[in-house]
mmCIF file of N, CA and C in Angstrom:
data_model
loop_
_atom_site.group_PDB
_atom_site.id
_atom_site.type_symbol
_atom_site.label_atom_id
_atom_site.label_comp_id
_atom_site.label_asym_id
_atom_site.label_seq_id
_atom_site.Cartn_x
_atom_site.Cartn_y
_atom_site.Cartn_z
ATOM 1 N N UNK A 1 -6.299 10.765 -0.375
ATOM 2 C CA UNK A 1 -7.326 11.783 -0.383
ATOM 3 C C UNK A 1 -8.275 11.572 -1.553
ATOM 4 N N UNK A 2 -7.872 11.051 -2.852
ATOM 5 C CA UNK A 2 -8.376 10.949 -3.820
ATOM 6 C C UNK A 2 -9.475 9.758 -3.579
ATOM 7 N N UNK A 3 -9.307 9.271 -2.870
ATOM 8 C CA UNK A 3 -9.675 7.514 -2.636
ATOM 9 C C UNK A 3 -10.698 8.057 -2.060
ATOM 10 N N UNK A 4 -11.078 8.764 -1.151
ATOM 11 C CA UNK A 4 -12.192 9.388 -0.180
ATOM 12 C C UNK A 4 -12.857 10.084 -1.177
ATOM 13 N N UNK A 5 -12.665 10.980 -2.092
ATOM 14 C CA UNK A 5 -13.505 11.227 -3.050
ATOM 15 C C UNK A 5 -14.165 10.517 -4.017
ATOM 16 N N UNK A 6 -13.537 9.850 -4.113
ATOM 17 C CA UNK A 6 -13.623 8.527 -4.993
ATOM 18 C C UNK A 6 -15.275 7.717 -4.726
ATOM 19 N N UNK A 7 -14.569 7.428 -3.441
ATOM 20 C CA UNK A 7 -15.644 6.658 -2.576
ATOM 21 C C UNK A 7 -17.217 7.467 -2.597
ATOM 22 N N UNK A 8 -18.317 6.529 -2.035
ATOM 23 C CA UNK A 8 -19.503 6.781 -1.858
ATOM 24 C C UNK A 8 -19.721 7.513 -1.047
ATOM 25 N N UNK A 9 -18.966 7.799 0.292
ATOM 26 C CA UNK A 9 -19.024 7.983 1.428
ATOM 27 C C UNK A 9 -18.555 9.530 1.090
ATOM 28 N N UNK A 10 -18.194 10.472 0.568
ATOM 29 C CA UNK A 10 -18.203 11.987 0.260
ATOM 30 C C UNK A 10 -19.188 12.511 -0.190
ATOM 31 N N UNK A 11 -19.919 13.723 0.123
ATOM 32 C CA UNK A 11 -21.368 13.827 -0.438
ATOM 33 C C UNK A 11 -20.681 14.591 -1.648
ATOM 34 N N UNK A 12 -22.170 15.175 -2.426
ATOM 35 C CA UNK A 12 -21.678 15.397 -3.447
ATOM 36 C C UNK A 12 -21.083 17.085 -3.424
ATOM 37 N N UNK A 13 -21.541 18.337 -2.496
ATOM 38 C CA UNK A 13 -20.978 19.284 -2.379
ATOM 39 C C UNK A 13 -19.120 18.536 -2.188
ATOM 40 N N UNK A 14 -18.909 17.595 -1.274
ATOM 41 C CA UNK A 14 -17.391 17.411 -1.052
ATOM 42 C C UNK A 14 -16.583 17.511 -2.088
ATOM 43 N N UNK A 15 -17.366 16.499 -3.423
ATOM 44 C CA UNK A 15 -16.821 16.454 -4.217
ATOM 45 C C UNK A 15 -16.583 17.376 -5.304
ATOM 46 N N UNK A 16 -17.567 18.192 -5.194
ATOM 47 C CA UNK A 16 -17.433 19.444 -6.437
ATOM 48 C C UNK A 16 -16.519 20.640 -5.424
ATOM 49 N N UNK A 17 -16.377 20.572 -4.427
ATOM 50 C CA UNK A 17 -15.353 21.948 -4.208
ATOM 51 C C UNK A 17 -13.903 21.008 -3.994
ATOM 52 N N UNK A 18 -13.564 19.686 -4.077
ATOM 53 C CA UNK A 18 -12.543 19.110 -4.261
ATOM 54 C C UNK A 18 -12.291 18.954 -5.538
ATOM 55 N N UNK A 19 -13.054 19.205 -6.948
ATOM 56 C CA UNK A 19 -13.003 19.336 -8.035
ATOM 57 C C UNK A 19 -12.547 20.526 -8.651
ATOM 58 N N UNK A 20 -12.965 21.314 -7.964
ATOM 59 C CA UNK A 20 -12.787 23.229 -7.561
ATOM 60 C C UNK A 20 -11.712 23.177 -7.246
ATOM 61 N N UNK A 21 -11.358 22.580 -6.538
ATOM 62 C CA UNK A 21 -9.731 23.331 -5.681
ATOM 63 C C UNK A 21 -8.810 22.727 -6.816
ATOM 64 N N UNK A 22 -8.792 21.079 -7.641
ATOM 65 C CA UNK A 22 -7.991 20.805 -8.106
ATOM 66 C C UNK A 22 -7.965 21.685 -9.452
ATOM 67 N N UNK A 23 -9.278 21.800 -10.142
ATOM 68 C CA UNK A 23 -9.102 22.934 -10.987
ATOM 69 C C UNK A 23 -8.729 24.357 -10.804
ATOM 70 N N UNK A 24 -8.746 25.243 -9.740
ATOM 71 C CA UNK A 24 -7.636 25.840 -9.637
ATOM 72 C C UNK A 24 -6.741 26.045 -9.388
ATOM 73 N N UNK A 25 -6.083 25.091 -8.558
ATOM 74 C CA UNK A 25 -4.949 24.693 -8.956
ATOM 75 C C UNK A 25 -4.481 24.522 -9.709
ATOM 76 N N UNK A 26 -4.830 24.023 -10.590
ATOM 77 C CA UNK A 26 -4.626 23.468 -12.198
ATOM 78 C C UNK A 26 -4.137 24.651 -12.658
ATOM 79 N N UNK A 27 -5.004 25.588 -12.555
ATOM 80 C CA UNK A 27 -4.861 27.224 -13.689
ATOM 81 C C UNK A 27 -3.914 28.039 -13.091
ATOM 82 N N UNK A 28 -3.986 28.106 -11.721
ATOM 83 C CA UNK A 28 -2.706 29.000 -11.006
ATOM 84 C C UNK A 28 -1.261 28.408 -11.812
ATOM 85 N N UNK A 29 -1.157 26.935 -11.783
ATOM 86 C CA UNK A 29 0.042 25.785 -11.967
ATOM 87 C C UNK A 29 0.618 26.753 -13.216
ATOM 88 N N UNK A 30 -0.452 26.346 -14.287
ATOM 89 C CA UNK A 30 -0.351 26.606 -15.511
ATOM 90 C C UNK A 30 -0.080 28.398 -15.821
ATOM 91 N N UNK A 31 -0.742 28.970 -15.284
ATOM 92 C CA UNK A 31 0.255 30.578 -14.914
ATOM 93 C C UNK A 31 1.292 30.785 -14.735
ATOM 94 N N UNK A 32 1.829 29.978 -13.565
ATOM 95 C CA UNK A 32 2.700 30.596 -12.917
ATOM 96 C C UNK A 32 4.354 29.821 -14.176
ATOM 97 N N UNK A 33 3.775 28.579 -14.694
ATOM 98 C CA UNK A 33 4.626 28.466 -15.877
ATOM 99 C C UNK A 33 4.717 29.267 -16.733
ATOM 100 N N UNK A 34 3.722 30.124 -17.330
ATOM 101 C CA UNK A 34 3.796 30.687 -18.491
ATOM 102 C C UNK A 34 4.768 31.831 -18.130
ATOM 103 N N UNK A 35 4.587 32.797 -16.622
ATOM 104 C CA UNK A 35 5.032 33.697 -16.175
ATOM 105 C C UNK A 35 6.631 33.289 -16.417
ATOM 106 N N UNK A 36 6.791 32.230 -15.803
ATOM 107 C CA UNK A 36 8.736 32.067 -15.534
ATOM 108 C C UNK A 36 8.990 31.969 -17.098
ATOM 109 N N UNK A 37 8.019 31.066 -18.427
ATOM 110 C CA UNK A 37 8.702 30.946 -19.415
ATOM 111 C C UNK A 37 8.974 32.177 -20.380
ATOM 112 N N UNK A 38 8.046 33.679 -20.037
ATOM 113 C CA UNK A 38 8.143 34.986 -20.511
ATOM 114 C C UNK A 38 8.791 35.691 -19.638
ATOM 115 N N UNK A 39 9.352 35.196 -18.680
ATOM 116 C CA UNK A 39 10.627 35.857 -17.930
ATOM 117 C C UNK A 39 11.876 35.273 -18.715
ATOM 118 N N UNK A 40 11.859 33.593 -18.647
ATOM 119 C CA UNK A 40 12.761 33.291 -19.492
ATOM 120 C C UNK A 40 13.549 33.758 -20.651
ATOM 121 N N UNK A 41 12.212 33.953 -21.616
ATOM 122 C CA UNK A 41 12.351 34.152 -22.794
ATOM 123 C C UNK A 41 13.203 35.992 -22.803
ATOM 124 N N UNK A 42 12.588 36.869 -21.767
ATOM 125 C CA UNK A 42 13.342 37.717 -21.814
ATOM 126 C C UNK A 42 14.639 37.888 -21.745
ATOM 127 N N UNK A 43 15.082 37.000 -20.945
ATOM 128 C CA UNK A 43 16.548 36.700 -20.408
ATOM 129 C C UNK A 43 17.271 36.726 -21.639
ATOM 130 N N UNK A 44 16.748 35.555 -22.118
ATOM 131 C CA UNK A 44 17.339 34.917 -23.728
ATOM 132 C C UNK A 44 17.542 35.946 -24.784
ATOM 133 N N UNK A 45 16.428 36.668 -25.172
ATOM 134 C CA UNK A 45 16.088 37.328 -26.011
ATOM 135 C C UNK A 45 15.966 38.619 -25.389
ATOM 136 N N UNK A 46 17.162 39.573 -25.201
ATOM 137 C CA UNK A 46 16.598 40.976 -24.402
ATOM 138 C C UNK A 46 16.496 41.552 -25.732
ATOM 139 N N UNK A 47 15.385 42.904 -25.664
ATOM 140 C CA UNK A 47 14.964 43.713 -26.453
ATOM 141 C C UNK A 47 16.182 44.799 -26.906
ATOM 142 N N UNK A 48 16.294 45.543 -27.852
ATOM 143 C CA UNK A 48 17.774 45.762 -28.211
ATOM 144 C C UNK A 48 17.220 47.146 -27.867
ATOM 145 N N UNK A 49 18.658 48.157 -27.770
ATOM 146 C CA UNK A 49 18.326 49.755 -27.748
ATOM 147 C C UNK A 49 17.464 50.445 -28.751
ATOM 148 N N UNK A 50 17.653 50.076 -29.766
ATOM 149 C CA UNK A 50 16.793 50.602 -31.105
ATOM 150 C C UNK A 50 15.300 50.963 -30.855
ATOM 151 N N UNK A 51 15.308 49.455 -30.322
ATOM 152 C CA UNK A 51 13.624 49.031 -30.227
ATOM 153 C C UNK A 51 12.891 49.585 -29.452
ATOM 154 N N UNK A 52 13.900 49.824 -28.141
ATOM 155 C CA UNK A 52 13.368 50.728 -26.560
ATOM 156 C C UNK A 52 13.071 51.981 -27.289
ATOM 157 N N UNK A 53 14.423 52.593 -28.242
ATOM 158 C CA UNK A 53 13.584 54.225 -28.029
ATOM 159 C C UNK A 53 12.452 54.154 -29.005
ATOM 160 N N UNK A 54 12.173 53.511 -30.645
ATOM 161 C CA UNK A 54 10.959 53.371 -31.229
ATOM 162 C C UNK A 54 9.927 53.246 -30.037
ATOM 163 N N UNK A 55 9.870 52.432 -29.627
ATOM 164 C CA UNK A 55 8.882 51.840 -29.062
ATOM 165 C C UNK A 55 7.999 52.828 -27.867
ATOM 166 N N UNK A 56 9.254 54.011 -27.405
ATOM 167 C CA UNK A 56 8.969 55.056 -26.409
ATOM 168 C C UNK A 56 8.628 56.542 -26.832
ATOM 169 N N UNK A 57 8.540 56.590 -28.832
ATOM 170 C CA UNK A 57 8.245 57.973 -29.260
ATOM 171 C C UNK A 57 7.001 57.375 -29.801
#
């Protein structure tokens, strides 16, 4: 697929919304890591009782 963009033969709209899609892709990718690694990190690190009730007055 890359090879067809590549090429002469894609006009140039082809190539900027195939540039588009890979860049968002790119940013969703990179979300959806950050999301699992601050789920992670909760897992690891749960917030203690203390902190819940400070944190709720």
């Amino acid at each position: 697929m890359v090879e067809y963009f590549a090429s002469s033969s894609a006009s140039l709209i082809e190539k900027g919304l195939f540039i588009m899609l890979v860049g968002i892709a790119g940013v969703f990718s990179v979300l959806i890591v950050f999301f699992l690694l601050i789920k992670l990190l909760e897992r690891v690190f749960p917030v203690k009782a203390e902190e819940e009730q400070s944190c709720e007055e």
